[in-house]
CSV table of C-alpha atoms in Angstrom, one decimal:
chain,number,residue,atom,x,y,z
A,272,UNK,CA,-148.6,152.7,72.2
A,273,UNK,CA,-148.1,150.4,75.1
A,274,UNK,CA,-148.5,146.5,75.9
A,275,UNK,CA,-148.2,144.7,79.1
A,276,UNK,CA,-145.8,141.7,79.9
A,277,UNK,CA,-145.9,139.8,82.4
A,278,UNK,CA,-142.7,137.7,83.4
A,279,UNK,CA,-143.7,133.7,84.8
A,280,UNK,CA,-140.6,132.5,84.9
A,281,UNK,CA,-138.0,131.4,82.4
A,282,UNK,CA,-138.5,131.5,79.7
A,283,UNK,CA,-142.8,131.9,80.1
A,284,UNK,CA,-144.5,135.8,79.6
A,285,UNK,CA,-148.2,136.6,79.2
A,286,UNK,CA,-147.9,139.5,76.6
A,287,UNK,CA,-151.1,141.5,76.7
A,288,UNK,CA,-151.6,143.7,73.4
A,289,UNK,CA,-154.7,145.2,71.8
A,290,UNK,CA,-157.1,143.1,74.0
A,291,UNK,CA,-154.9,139.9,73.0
A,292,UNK,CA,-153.2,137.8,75.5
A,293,UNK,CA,-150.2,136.0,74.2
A,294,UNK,CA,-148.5,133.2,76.4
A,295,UNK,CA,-145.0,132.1,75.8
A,296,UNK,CA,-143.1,128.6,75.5
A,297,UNK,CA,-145.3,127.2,79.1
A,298,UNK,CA,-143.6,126.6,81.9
A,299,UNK,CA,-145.5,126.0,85.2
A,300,UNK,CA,-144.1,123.2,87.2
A,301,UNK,CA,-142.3,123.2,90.6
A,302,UNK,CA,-138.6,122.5,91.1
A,303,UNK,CA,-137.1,119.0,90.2
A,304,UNK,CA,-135.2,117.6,87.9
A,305,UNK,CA,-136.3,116.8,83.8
A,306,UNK,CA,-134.0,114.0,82.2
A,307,UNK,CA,-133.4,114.5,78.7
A,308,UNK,CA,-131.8,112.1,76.4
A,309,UNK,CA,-128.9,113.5,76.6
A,310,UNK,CA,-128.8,115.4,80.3
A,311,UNK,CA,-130.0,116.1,83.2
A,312,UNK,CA,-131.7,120.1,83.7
A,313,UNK,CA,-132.4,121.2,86.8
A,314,UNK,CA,-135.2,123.6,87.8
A,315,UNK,CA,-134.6,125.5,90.2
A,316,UNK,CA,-137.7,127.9,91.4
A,317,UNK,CA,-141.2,127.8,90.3
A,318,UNK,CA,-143.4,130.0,88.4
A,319,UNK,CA,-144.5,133.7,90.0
A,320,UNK,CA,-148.0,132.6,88.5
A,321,UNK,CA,-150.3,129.2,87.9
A,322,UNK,CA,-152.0,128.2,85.5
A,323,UNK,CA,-154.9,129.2,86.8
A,324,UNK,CA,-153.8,132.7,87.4
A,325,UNK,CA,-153.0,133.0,83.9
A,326,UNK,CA,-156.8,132.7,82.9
A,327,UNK,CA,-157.8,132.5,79.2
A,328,UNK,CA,-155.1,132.5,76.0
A,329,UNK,CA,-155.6,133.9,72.5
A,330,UNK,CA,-152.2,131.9,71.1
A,331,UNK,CA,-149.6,130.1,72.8
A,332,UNK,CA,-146.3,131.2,70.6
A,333,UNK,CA,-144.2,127.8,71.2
A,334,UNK,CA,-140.4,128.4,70.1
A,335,UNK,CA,-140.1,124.5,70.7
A,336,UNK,CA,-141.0,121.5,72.1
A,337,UNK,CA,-138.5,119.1,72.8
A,338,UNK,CA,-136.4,120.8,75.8
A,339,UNK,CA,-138.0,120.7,79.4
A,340,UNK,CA,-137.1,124.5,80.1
A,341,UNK,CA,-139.4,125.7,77.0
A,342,UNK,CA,-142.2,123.2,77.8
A,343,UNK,CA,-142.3,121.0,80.8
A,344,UNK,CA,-145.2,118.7,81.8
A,345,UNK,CA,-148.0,121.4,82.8
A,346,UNK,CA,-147.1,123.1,80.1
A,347,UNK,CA,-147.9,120.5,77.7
A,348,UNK,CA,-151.1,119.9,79.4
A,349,UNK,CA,-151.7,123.7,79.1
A,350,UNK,CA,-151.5,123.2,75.8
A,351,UNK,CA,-154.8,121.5,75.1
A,352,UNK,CA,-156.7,124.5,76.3
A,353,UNK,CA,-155.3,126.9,74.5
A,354,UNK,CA,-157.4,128.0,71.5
A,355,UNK,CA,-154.1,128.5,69.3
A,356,UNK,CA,-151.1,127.0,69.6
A,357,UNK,CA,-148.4,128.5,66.8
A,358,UNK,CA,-144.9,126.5,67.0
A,359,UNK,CA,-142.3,124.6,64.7
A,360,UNK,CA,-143.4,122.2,61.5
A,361,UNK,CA,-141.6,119.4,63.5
A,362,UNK,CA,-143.1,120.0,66.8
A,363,UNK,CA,-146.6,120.5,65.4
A,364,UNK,CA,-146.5,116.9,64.2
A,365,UNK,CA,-145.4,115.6,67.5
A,366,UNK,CA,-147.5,117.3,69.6
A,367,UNK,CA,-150.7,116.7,67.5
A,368,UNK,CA,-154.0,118.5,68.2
A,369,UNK,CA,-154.3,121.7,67.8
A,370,UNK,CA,-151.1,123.2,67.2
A,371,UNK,CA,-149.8,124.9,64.0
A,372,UNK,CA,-146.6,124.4,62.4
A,373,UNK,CA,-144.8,127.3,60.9
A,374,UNK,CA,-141.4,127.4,58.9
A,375,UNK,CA,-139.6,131.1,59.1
A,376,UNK,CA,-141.3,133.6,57.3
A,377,UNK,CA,-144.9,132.0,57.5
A,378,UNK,CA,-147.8,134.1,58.9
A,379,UNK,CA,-151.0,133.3,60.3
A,380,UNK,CA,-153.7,135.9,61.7
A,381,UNK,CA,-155.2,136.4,64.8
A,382,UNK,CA,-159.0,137.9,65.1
A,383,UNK,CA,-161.3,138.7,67.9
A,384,UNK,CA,-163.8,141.4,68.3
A,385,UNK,CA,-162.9,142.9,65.0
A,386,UNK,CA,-159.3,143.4,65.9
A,387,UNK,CA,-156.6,141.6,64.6
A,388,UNK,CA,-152.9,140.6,64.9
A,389,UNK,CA,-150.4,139.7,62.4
A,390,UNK,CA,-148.1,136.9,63.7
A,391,UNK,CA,-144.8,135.4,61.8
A,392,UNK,CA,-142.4,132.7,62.3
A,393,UNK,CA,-138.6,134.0,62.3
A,394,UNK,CA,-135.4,132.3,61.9
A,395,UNK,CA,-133.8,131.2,65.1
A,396,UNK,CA,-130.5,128.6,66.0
A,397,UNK,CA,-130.3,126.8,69.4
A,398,UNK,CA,-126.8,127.7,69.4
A,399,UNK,CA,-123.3,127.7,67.4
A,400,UNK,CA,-123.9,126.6,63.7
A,401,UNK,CA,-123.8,123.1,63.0
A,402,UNK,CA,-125.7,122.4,66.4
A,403,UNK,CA,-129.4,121.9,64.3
A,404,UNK,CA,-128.7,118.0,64.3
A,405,UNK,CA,-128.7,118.1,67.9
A,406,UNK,CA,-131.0,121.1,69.2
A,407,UNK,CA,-133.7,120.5,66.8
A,408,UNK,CA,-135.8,123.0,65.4
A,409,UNK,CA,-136.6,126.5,66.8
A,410,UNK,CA,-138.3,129.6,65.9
A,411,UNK,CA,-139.2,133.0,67.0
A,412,UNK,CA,-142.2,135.3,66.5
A,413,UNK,CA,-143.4,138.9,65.0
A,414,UNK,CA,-146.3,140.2,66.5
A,415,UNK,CA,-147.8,143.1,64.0
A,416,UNK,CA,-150.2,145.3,65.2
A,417,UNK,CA,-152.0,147.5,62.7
A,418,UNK,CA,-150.4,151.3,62.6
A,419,UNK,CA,-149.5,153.2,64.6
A,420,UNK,CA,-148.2,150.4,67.0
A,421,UNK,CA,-144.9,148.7,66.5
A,422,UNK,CA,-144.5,145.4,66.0
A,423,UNK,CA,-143.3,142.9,69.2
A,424,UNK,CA,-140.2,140.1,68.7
A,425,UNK,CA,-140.0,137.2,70.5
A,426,UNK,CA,-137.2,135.8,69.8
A,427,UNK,CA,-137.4,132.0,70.8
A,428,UNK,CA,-134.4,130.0,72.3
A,429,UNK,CA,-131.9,131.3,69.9
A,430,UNK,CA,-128.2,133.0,69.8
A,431,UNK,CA,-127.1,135.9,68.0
A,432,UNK,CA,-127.3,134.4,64.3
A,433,UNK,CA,-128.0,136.2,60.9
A,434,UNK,CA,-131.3,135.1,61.1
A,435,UNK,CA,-131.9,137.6,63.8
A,436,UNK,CA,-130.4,140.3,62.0
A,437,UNK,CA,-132.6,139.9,59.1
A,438,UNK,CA,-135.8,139.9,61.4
A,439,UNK,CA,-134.2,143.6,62.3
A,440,UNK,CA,-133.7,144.4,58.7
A,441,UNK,CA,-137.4,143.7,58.0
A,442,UNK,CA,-139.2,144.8,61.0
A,443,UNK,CA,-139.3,147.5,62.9
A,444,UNK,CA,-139.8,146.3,66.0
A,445,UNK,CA,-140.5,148.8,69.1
A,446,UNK,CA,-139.9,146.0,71.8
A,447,UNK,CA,-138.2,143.0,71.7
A,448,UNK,CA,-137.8,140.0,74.3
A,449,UNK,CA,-134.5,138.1,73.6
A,450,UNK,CA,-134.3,134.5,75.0
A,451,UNK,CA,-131.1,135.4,77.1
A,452,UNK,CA,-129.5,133.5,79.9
A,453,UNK,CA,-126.6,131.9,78.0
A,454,UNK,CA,-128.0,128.6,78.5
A,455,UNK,CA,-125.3,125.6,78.6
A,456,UNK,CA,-125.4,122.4,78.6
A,457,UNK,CA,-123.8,120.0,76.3
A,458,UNK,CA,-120.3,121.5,75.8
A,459,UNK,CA,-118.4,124.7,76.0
A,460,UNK,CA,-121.1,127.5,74.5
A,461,UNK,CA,-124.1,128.8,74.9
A,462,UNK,CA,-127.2,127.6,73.6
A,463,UNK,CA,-129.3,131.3,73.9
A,464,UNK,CA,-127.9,134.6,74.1
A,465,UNK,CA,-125.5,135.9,76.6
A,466,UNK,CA,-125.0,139.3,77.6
A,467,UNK,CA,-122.6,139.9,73.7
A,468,UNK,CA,-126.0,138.7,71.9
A,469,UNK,CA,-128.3,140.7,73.7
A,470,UNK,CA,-126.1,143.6,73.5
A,471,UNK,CA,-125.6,143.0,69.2
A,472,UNK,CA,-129.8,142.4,69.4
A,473,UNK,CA,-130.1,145.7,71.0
A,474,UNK,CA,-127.8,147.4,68.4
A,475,UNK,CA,-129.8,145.8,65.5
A,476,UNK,CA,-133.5,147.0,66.6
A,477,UNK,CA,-131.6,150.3,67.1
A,478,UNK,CA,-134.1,152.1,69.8
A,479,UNK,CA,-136.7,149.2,70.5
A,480,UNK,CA,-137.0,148.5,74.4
A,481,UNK,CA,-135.2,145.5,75.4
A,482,UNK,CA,-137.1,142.9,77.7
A,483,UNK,CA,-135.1,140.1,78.4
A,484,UNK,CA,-137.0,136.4,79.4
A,485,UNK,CA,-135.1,132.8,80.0
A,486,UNK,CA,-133.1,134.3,82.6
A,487,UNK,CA,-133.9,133.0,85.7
A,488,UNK,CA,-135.3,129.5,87.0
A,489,UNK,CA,-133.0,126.9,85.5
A,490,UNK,CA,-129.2,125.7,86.5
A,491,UNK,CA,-127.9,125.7,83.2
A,492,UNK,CA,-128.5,129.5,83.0
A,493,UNK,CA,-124.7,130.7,83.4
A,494,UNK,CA,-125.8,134.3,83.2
A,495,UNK,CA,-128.9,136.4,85.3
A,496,UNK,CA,-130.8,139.5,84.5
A,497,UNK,CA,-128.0,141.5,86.8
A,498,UNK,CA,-125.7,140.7,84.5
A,499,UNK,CA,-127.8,141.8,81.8
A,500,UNK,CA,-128.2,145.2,83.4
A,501,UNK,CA,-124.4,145.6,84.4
A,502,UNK,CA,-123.3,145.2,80.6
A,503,UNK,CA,-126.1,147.4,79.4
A,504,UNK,CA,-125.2,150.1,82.1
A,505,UNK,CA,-121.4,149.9,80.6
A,506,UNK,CA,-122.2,150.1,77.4
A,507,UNK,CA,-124.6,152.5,77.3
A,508,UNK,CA,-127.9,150.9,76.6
A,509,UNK,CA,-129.3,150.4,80.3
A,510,UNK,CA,-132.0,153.2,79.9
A,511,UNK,CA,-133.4,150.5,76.7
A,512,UNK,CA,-133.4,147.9,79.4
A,513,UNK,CA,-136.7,146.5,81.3
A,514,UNK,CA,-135.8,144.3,83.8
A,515,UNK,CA,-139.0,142.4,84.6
A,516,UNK,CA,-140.3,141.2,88.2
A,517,UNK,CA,-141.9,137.4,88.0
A,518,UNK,CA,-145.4,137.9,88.5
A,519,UNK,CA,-145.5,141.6,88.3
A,520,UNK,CA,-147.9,143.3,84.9
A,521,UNK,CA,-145.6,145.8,83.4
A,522,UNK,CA,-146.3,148.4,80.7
A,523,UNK,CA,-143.6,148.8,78.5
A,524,UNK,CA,-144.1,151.8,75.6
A,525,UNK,CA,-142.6,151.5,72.6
């Protein structure tokens, strides 16, 4: 079975799946600069799409709220359209309204026109361990179609963890978007996963198609999709790699 992505920029995709249309952690605003409490991101290109190319959401799937390059200030008002917005237990009670707030593991349903999607919350970590203090709260999503479809992981701004390992133990998931980029910013490591993590992501969900997101866009991204494909290549996964093109609807099969 197939779905359709469509890359916006960082880490923002319109997933398309069984007459669903999923929109991840919204990011629509031009260049500039976002102050945070503790530093300064920079933006660096804008999104391939609007918001008012995107047209009309099922469920936003939120991995977090509180960094500027998951959800900036369009996004936010995007949010109060949307008719479901699933995201953190924190981040539901500061964004108010109608967002959910799940804790890893939790599932919630989706239905329309007698079809349905299964959606769960999974484990992710902003970085090394010990970073929760600072990073705050983060999770992923499963997306379960009913038989024979695969599931779909999203995997939220996370690194290579056990938690992710565990989402491979319990699902078998035929595509899966890692939040790559090796984002940096407040020391010496990454805060999402570089080319290592994708590649140990790739080995857990054995023959799912990788589509890596949170690539591109920001200047605290220390790695790019090319580097992606160069490690792939060497290591012998490139023909499990999609490499998307900002604005462009792509069928993936899984």
């Amino acid at each position: 079975m197939s779905i359709t992505i469509t890359l916006i920029g960082g880490p923002t995709a319109l997933i398309e799946i069984d007459g669903f249309r999923l929109l991840t952690d919204p990011t629509f605003d031009a260049p500039g600069d976002y102050q945070l409490p503790h530093v300064k991101l920079e933006k660096l290109t804008g999104p391939a799409l609007g918001v008012r190319d995107v047209g009309e959401i099922d469920a936003v799937l939120l991995s977090h709220d509180q960094h500027s390059d998951n959800l900036d200030h369009s996004g936010r008002d995007f949010l109060k359209d949307a008719r479901r917005v699933l995201t953190t237990e924190a981040g539901a009670k500061r964004l108010g309204g109608n967002t959910e707030g799940f804790a890893p593991w939790a599932s919630t349903t989706l239905k329309k026109g007698g079809r349905t999607l299964a959606i769960t919350a999974t484990p992710a970590r902003h970085g090394p361990a010990g970073i929760e203090p600072l990073s705050g709260d983060v999770i992923g999503f499963v997306v379960e179609r009913p038989k024979p479809g695969r599931p779909v992981y999203v995997s939220g701004d996370t690194t290579w963890f056990d938690g992710v390992a565990e989402v491979a133990r319990r699902f078998d998931c035929g595509v899966v978007l890692p939040f790559a980029g090796a984002a940096q910013t407040r020391g010496p490591f990454h805060l999402t996963m570089d080319t290592n993590d994708a590649i140990e992501t790739a080995r857990a969900f054995a023959d799912a198609v990788i589509v890596p997101v949170h690539t591109d866009g920001w200047a605290h991204f220390r790695q790019n999709a090319g580097d992606l494909r160069a490690s792939f290549d060497t290591l012998g996964f490139g023909r499990r790699l999609r490499i998307l093109e900002p604005g462009v609807a792509t069928v993936i099969e899984s």
